[in-house]
Coordinates of C-alpha atoms in Angstrom, one line a residue:
M1 CA 125.8 105.9 115.2
A2 CA 123.6 103.7 117.4
D3 CA 123.0 106.6 119.8
L4 CA 120.9 108.3 117.0
I5 CA 118.2 105.7 117.6
E6 CA 116.3 104.7 120.7
R7 CA 115.0 101.3 119.8
L8 CA 111.5 100.5 121.1
S9 CA 109.4 97.4 120.9
L10 CA 105.7 96.4 120.8
S11 CA 104.4 93.1 122.3
S12 CA 101.2 91.5 123.2
S13 CA 102.2 91.9 126.9
G14 CA 102.6 95.6 126.7
R15 CA 100.7 97.8 129.2
V16 CA 100.0 100.8 127.0
S17 CA 97.7 100.8 124.0
A18 CA 99.4 102.0 120.8
Q19 CA 96.2 103.0 119.0
G20 CA 96.5 106.6 120.2
T21 CA 100.2 106.8 119.4
E22 CA 101.4 108.5 116.3
F23 CA 104.0 106.9 114.0
T24 CA 106.0 107.9 111.0
A25 CA 106.9 105.2 108.5
L26 CA 110.3 106.0 106.8
D27 CA 111.9 104.4 103.8
V28 CA 115.4 105.5 102.6
K29 CA 117.0 104.5 99.3
T30 CA 120.8 104.9 99.2
T31 CA 123.7 104.6 96.8
G32 CA 125.2 101.7 98.8
L33 CA 124.4 98.1 99.6
H34 CA 124.3 98.2 103.3
R35 CA 125.0 101.9 103.8
G36 CA 125.5 104.8 101.3
R37 CA 124.6 108.3 100.4
V38 CA 120.9 109.1 100.6
L39 CA 119.1 109.0 97.2
E40 CA 115.4 109.1 98.2
V41 CA 113.4 109.6 101.3
A42 CA 109.7 109.0 102.0
A43 CA 107.8 109.6 105.3
I44 CA 104.2 108.8 106.1
R45 CA 102.7 109.8 109.4
F46 CA 99.7 107.9 110.9
R47 CA 98.0 107.1 114.2
G48 CA 97.6 103.7 115.6
D49 CA 93.9 103.9 115.1
G50 CA 94.3 103.9 111.3
T51 CA 94.2 107.7 110.7
F52 CA 96.7 109.0 108.2
L53 CA 98.1 112.5 109.1
G54 CA 100.5 113.5 106.4
E55 CA 103.2 112.4 104.0
F56 CA 106.3 113.5 102.1
A57 CA 108.6 112.0 99.5
T58 CA 111.5 113.2 97.3
V59 CA 114.6 112.1 95.6
V60 CA 117.8 113.7 97.0
A61 CA 120.6 115.3 95.0
A62 CA 123.4 112.8 94.2
D63 CA 125.8 111.7 91.5
A64 CA 123.6 111.2 88.5
N65 CA 126.3 109.1 86.7
R66 CA 126.5 106.5 89.4
R67 CA 124.6 103.2 89.0
N68 CA 121.9 102.5 91.5
P69 CA 119.6 99.6 92.0
H70 CA 116.5 101.7 92.6
R71 CA 115.9 102.8 89.0
I72 CA 116.4 106.5 89.9
T73 CA 117.3 108.3 86.7
A74 CA 119.6 111.1 86.0
A75 CA 116.6 113.2 84.9
E76 CA 114.9 112.7 88.3
L77 CA 118.1 113.7 90.1
A78 CA 118.7 116.8 87.9
D79 CA 116.3 119.0 90.0
A80 CA 116.4 117.1 93.2
P81 CA 116.9 119.1 96.4
A82 CA 119.9 118.6 98.7
L83 CA 119.4 116.6 101.9
G84 CA 119.7 119.8 104.0
D85 CA 116.8 121.4 102.1
I86 CA 114.3 118.7 103.1
L87 CA 114.9 118.7 106.8
S88 CA 111.9 121.0 107.6
P89 CA 109.1 118.7 106.2
L90 CA 111.0 115.6 107.3
F91 CA 111.3 116.7 110.9
E92 CA 107.8 118.0 111.0
L93 CA 106.5 114.5 110.2
C94 CA 108.8 112.9 112.7
R95 CA 108.2 115.3 115.6
G96 CA 106.2 113.6 118.4
A97 CA 106.0 110.3 116.6
I98 CA 107.7 106.9 116.8
V99 CA 109.7 106.2 113.6
V100 CA 108.9 102.9 111.9
A101 CA 111.1 101.3 109.3
H102 CA 111.5 97.8 107.9
D103 CA 115.1 97.9 108.9
L104 CA 116.4 100.6 111.2
S105 CA 119.9 100.6 109.7
S106 CA 118.6 102.7 106.8
V107 CA 117.2 105.2 109.3
E108 CA 120.5 105.2 111.2
G109 CA 122.3 105.9 107.9
L110 CA 119.9 108.8 107.2
L111 CA 120.4 110.4 110.6
A112 CA 124.2 109.9 110.3
E113 CA 124.3 111.8 107.1
I114 CA 122.1 114.6 108.5
S115 CA 124.5 114.8 111.5
Q116 CA 127.4 115.3 109.0
L117 CA 125.7 118.5 107.9
G118 CA 126.3 119.8 111.4
V119 CA 122.8 119.1 112.7
R120 CA 122.7 117.9 116.4
L121 CA 120.0 115.3 116.8
P122 CA 118.7 113.7 119.9
P123 CA 118.0 109.9 119.8
L124 CA 114.8 109.2 117.9
P125 CA 112.4 106.6 119.3
A126 CA 112.0 104.0 116.6
I127 CA 110.6 100.5 116.0
S128 CA 112.0 97.9 113.6
L129 CA 109.0 96.4 111.6
K130 CA 111.1 93.4 110.7
D131 CA 111.8 92.5 114.4
T132 CA 108.2 93.3 115.5
A133 CA 106.7 91.1 112.7
Q134 CA 109.1 88.3 113.6
A135 CA 107.7 88.2 117.1
A136 CA 104.1 88.0 115.8
L137 CA 104.2 85.8 112.8
P138 CA 106.2 82.6 111.8
L139 CA 107.3 83.5 108.2
P140 CA 109.9 81.9 106.0
N141 CA 111.7 85.3 105.8
Y142 CA 111.0 88.8 107.0
R143 CA 111.5 90.9 103.9
L144 CA 108.9 93.6 103.6
A145 CA 107.1 92.0 100.7
T146 CA 106.7 88.8 102.6
I147 CA 105.3 90.6 105.7
A148 CA 102.9 92.5 103.5
R149 CA 101.7 89.3 101.8
A150 CA 101.0 87.7 105.2
F151 CA 98.8 90.7 106.1
G152 CA 96.9 90.5 102.8
L153 CA 98.3 94.0 101.7
E154 CA 98.5 95.0 98.1
D155 CA 101.6 94.4 96.1
F156 CA 104.0 97.4 95.8
P157 CA 107.1 98.3 93.8
G158 CA 110.0 97.9 96.2
Y159 CA 112.3 100.2 94.4
L160 CA 110.2 103.2 95.2
A161 CA 110.5 104.7 98.7
E162 CA 106.9 106.0 99.0
P163 CA 105.1 102.7 98.4
V164 CA 107.6 101.0 100.7
A165 CA 106.9 103.5 103.5
R166 CA 103.1 103.0 102.9
A167 CA 103.4 99.3 103.1
C168 CA 105.4 99.7 106.4
A169 CA 102.6 101.9 107.8
H170 CA 99.8 99.4 106.9
A171 CA 101.8 96.5 108.3
M172 CA 102.4 98.3 111.6
L173 CA 98.6 99.1 111.7
A174 CA 97.9 95.4 111.3
L175 CA 100.2 94.6 114.2
V176 CA 98.7 97.3 116.4
R177 CA 95.0 96.9 115.5
T178 CA 94.6 93.3 114.4
H179 CA 97.2 91.6 116.5
G180 CA 96.8 93.9 119.5
L181 CA 100.4 94.7 120.1
R182 CA 101.0 97.3 122.8
Q183 CA 103.8 99.6 124.1
P184 CA 105.6 98.6 127.3
Q185 CA 105.3 102.2 128.6
P186 CA 104.5 105.7 127.4
V187 CA 107.1 107.2 125.1
R188 CA 108.9 110.5 125.8
F189 CA 109.5 112.3 122.5
P190 CA 112.6 114.5 122.0
D191 CA 112.6 118.0 120.6
L192 CA 113.7 118.2 117.0
P193 CA 115.2 121.2 115.4
R194 CA 113.0 123.5 113.4
Y195 CA 113.9 124.8 109.9
A196 CA 112.3 127.1 107.4
S197 CA 110.9 125.4 104.3
G198 CA 113.5 124.5 101.7
A199 CA 113.5 123.5 98.1
A200 CA 110.5 121.8 96.5
P201 CA 110.5 118.0 96.6
V202 CA 110.9 116.0 93.4
R203 CA 108.5 113.0 93.7
R204 CA 108.9 109.9 91.7
A205 CA 105.9 108.6 89.8
V206 CA 104.3 105.8 91.8
T207 CA 103.4 102.8 89.5
G208 CA 101.6 99.6 90.3
A209 CA 103.4 96.4 90.8
E210 CA 102.9 93.3 88.6
K211 CA 103.7 90.4 90.8
G212 CA 103.9 87.0 89.1
W213 CA 104.9 83.6 90.3
M214 CA 108.6 84.6 90.8
A215 CA 107.6 87.4 93.2
E216 CA 105.5 84.9 95.2
A217 CA 108.3 82.3 95.1
V218 CA 110.8 84.9 96.5
D219 CA 108.4 85.6 99.4
R220 CA 108.5 81.9 100.3
V221 CA 112.3 81.6 100.2
S222 CA 113.8 80.8 103.6
A223 CA 115.8 83.5 105.2
G224 CA 119.6 83.0 105.2
D225 CA 121.9 83.4 108.1
D226 CA 124.5 85.6 106.4
G227 CA 125.9 88.8 107.7
P228 CA 124.2 92.2 107.2
V229 CA 126.1 93.0 104.0
A230 CA 125.3 89.7 102.3
Q231 CA 121.7 89.9 103.6
A232 CA 121.3 93.3 102.2
Y233 CA 122.6 92.1 98.9
L234 CA 120.1 89.1 99.0
D235 CA 117.2 91.5 99.7
L236 CA 118.0 93.7 96.8
L237 CA 118.5 90.7 94.6
A238 CA 115.2 89.2 95.7
E239 CA 113.5 92.5 94.9
A240 CA 115.0 92.6 91.4
V241 CA 114.2 88.9 90.8
G242 CA 110.5 89.5 91.8
D243 CA 110.0 91.6 88.7
H244 CA 109.9 88.4 86.5
F245 CA 113.3 88.9 85.1
L246 CA 116.7 90.5 85.7
T247 CA 117.9 93.2 83.3
E248 CA 121.5 93.5 82.5
E249 CA 121.5 97.0 84.1
E250 CA 120.2 95.5 87.4
V251 CA 122.8 92.8 87.4
W252 CA 125.7 95.3 86.8
A253 CA 124.3 97.7 89.4
L254 CA 124.0 94.9 92.0
A255 CA 127.6 93.7 91.1
D256 CA 128.9 97.2 91.7
L257 CA 127.2 97.5 95.0
A258 CA 128.4 94.1 96.2
A259 CA 132.0 94.9 95.2
E260 CA 131.9 98.3 97.0
A261 CA 130.5 96.7 100.1
G262 CA 133.5 94.3 100.1
M263 CA 131.8 91.1 98.9
T264 CA 134.1 88.8 97.0
E265 CA 133.1 87.2 93.7
S266 CA 132.9 83.8 95.4
E267 CA 130.5 85.2 98.1
V268 CA 128.3 86.7 95.4
Q269 CA 128.1 83.4 93.5
R270 CA 127.3 81.6 96.7
V271 CA 124.4 83.9 97.3
H272 CA 123.2 83.5 93.7
A273 CA 123.4 79.7 93.9
G274 CA 121.7 79.6 97.3
L275 CA 118.8 81.8 96.0
V276 CA 118.2 79.7 92.9
A277 CA 118.3 76.5 95.0
E278 CA 115.7 77.9 97.3
L279 CA 113.5 79.0 94.4
R280 CA 113.7 75.5 93.1
R281 CA 112.8 74.0 96.5
V282 CA 109.7 76.4 96.6
A283 CA 108.7 75.4 93.0
E284 CA 108.8 71.7 93.9
A285 CA 107.2 72.0 97.4
D286 CA 103.7 71.1 96.3
G287 CA 104.8 68.4 93.9
V288 CA 104.0 70.4 90.8
V289 CA 106.3 72.3 88.5
T290 CA 104.5 74.2 85.7
S291 CA 106.0 75.3 82.4
A292 CA 105.8 78.9 83.5
E293 CA 107.7 78.1 86.8
Y294 CA 110.3 76.2 84.8
R295 CA 110.8 78.9 82.3
E296 CA 111.1 81.7 84.9
L297 CA 113.5 79.7 87.1
R298 CA 115.7 79.0 84.1
Q299 CA 115.8 82.6 83.2
V300 CA 116.8 83.8 86.6
A301 CA 119.3 81.0 87.1
D302 CA 120.9 81.9 83.7
A303 CA 121.1 85.6 84.6
L304 CA 122.7 84.8 88.0
G305 CA 125.2 82.3 86.5
A306 CA 123.6 79.5 88.6
L307 CA 122.2 77.1 85.9
D308 CA 123.8 74.1 87.6
A309 CA 121.1 74.4 90.4
V310 CA 118.3 73.8 87.9
V311 CA 120.0 71.7 85.2
D312 CA 117.9 68.6 86.0
L313 CA 114.6 70.4 86.8
K314 CA 111.7 69.0 84.8
V315 CA 108.1 70.2 84.2
T316 CA 105.5 68.0 85.9
T317 CA 103.2 66.3 83.5
N318 CA 100.6 64.7 85.9
G319 CA 98.0 67.4 85.1
N320 CA 97.7 68.6 88.7
K321 CA 97.6 72.2 89.6
P322 CA 100.0 73.8 92.2
T323 CA 98.4 74.3 95.6
R324 CA 97.3 77.9 95.6
V325 CA 95.4 79.2 98.6
L326 CA 93.3 82.3 98.9
V327 CA 92.6 83.4 102.5
L328 CA 89.7 85.8 103.0
G329 CA 89.6 87.7 106.3
T330 CA 91.3 90.4 108.4
T331 CA 91.6 88.6 111.7
A332 CA 94.8 87.7 113.4
D333 CA 94.0 84.0 112.7
A334 CA 93.7 84.8 109.0
D335 CA 97.1 86.4 109.1
Q336 CA 98.6 83.4 110.9
L337 CA 97.2 81.1 108.2
R338 CA 98.6 83.2 105.4
A339 CA 102.0 83.0 107.2
R340 CA 101.6 79.2 107.5
V341 CA 100.8 78.9 103.8
L342 CA 104.0 80.8 102.9
S343 CA 106.1 78.8 105.4
E344 CA 104.9 75.5 103.9
G345 CA 106.0 76.6 100.5
F346 CA 102.4 76.8 99.0
Q347 CA 101.3 79.7 96.8
L348 CA 99.3 82.4 98.5
A349 CA 96.8 84.0 96.2
K350 CA 95.5 87.6 96.5
N351 CA 92.6 87.3 94.1
L352 CA 90.2 84.6 93.1
T353 CA 91.1 83.1 89.7
G354 CA 90.9 79.7 88.1
S355 CA 94.4 78.8 89.5
V356 CA 93.1 78.9 93.1
T357 CA 92.8 75.4 94.5
H358 CA 91.7 76.3 98.1
L359 CA 89.6 79.2 99.5
V360 CA 89.6 79.7 103.2
Y361 CA 87.5 82.3 105.0
D362 CA 87.4 83.6 108.6
S363 CA 84.4 84.4 110.8
G364 CA 84.2 88.0 109.5
V365 CA 83.2 86.7 106.0
R366 CA 79.5 86.1 105.4
E367 CA 78.3 82.8 103.9
S368 CA 76.7 84.9 101.2
E369 CA 80.1 86.3 100.0
P370 CA 79.9 85.8 96.2
R371 CA 83.5 84.5 96.0
L372 CA 82.6 81.4 98.0
A373 CA 80.1 80.3 95.4
R374 CA 82.4 81.3 92.6
A375 CA 85.3 79.4 94.0
L376 CA 83.2 76.2 94.0
E377 CA 82.2 76.9 90.4
L378 CA 85.9 77.1 89.6
G379 CA 86.6 73.7 91.2
A380 CA 88.3 75.0 94.4
Q381 CA 87.8 73.5 97.8
V382 CA 86.2 76.0 100.2
A383 CA 86.5 75.8 104.0
R384 CA 86.1 77.8 107.1
L385 CA 89.3 78.9 108.9
D386 CA 89.0 76.3 111.6
E387 CA 88.9 73.6 109.0
A388 CA 91.9 74.9 107.0
A389 CA 94.7 73.2 108.9
V390 CA 93.3 69.7 108.2
L391 CA 92.3 70.5 104.7
L392 CA 95.7 71.8 103.7
G393 CA 97.5 68.9 105.5
F394 CA 99.0 71.1 108.2
A395 CA 97.4 69.0 110.9
P396 CA 96.0 65.4 111.0
A397 CA 92.3 64.8 110.9
P398 CA 90.8 64.5 114.4
R399 CA 90.1 61.0 115.6
P400 CA 86.5 60.0 116.4
R401 CA 85.6 60.8 120.0
H402 CA 86.4 57.7 122.2
Q403 CA 83.4 55.9 123.4
K404 CA 83.3 54.3 126.8
A405 CA 84.7 50.8 126.7
P406 CA 82.3 48.1 127.7
S407 CA 82.5 46.6 131.2
S408 CA 83.0 42.8 131.7
R409 CA 79.5 42.8 133.2
D410 CA 78.0 44.0 129.9
R411 CA 79.9 41.3 128.0
L412 CA 78.8 38.6 130.4
L413 CA 75.2 39.7 130.1
G414 CA 75.3 39.1 126.3
Q415 CA 76.9 35.7 126.7
V416 CA 74.3 34.7 129.3
L417 CA 71.4 35.7 127.0
M418 CA 72.8 33.6 124.2
G419 CA 73.2 30.7 126.6
I420 CA 69.6 31.0 127.6
G421 CA 68.5 31.2 124.0
V422 CA 70.4 27.9 123.2
I423 CA 68.7 26.2 126.2
L424 CA 65.3 27.4 125.2
M425 CA 65.8 26.2 121.7
V426 CA 66.8 22.7 123.0
I427 CA 63.7 22.6 125.2
T428 CA 61.5 23.7 122.3
V429 CA 62.8 20.9 120.0
T430 CA 62.5 18.3 122.8
A431 CA 58.9 19.4 123.7
M432 CA 57.9 19.1 120.1
F433 CA 59.2 15.6 119.8
D434 CA 57.4 14.7 123.0
G435 CA 54.0 15.7 121.5
A436 CA 53.7 19.3 122.9
G437 CA 51.2 21.5 121.2
L438 CA 52.2 23.7 118.2
G439 CA 51.2 26.9 120.1
L440 CA 53.5 26.2 123.0
G441 CA 56.4 25.3 120.6
I442 CA 56.0 28.6 118.7
V443 CA 56.1 30.6 122.0
L444 CA 59.2 28.8 123.3
A445 CA 60.9 29.1 119.9
G446 CA 60.2 32.9 119.9
F447 CA 61.8 33.3 123.3
A448 CA 64.8 31.3 122.3
V449 CA 65.4 33.3 119.1
G450 CA 64.9 36.6 120.9
A451 CA 67.5 35.6 123.6
L452 CA 70.0 34.4 121.0
V453 CA 69.7 37.6 118.8
G454 CA 69.7 40.0 121.8
G455 CA 72.7 38.3 123.4
W456 CA 74.6 38.2 120.1
Y457 CA 73.9 41.8 119.3
L458 CA 74.9 43.0 122.8
D459 CA 78.1 41.0 122.7
E460 CA 79.2 42.0 119.2
T461 CA 78.3 45.7 119.7
K462 CA 80.4 45.9 122.8
R463 CA 83.3 44.2 121.1
A464 CA 83.1 46.8 118.2
T465 CA 82.9 49.6 120.7
A466 CA 85.9 48.3 122.6
G467 CA 87.9 48.0 119.3
S468 CA 87.2 51.6 118.3
A469 CA 88.0 52.9 121.8
G470 CA 91.4 51.2 121.7

């Protein structure tokens, strides 16, 4: 149902500022892997200048006995409204706004299911956050958690629709306000149907996200080039792996989804082995494998049936800490550096702890910022943003500025002075033997030594300058 979406884009070359435009960030959880029945919807409306205007979230009535990878329980589904009963608040938040979603296929699925209820919908103007971020930042992958990490956003539980929609909103704000992306032209918004208020929403409890090393490692895994079904499976798998460990329930739910989507057992195993191999590459990227990294990798590999990929993995015993970088700042350059850190396979910290090895700050951070001094106390290297590329090894150290090579005339002058010094010294010695006075001898000797030293210094200095210039 591609005609249900009017795909728009933002770019740095756009003519129309997006800061006055209103957007609605949508996230949809479904029963399927790539497509399926809607289980949960969250919508957050905001303006491009950072003003938040309204929000709505609810689970949607579905088969409570069916496994799902989003941790939606039968109790939560018991009193959930039907999809048709939430159209009023949903359309009110989308009316006159550009829809934003990490992946627009989920929005297309939602609109297709609404159309099956007999609702006639015009094409909705919408923007893919994944595609927009891909044009702005060079990241190892463009899962939402990775995009959020590059923008310095807080961690969020990816299995809940509301925190995901909120992360989409904040990421889009960063692209509009910090990176200055603009619309190519003004948007014409369609008229959406109006409905009376329906059943009360059933909102899931929003909990914080505890993101450990595994979640960070997943964010640094390179994106695969598989088809949309396999990629959707990998995204759900990465989300589950990011919670430190895989439960048996999660493994079975993912297996069911993969089978329903048409993936064969060999395809699933190939995705598992590829993910574990990538996680190992990330762990070894900085030359250090800690005991915690080793333990978590082994646990995930065992759960996914891919122990062969880590059978020879060993803990590093050289005492070095993994490279862990904290970037302070909200500028576009700070975002670019965070993206580079992720792409290079280094750990990207969100808070200052003893595990941080490098702290980098942009021009918006004052020199009196307490974390700068504290980082030095903890033994971290502290640098300005313009020094970070060299400090982290992303760029070679600048060469000394070339000095002007000496001319042949300068070299000749030095050699002439030394020649004059030698001649004066010979004259001095001869005069002394011929009975010349001591005073005259001292004067001649002084001129001779001066000429020798001056000529030698001039000649050697020019040679050294020539060598450094070459």
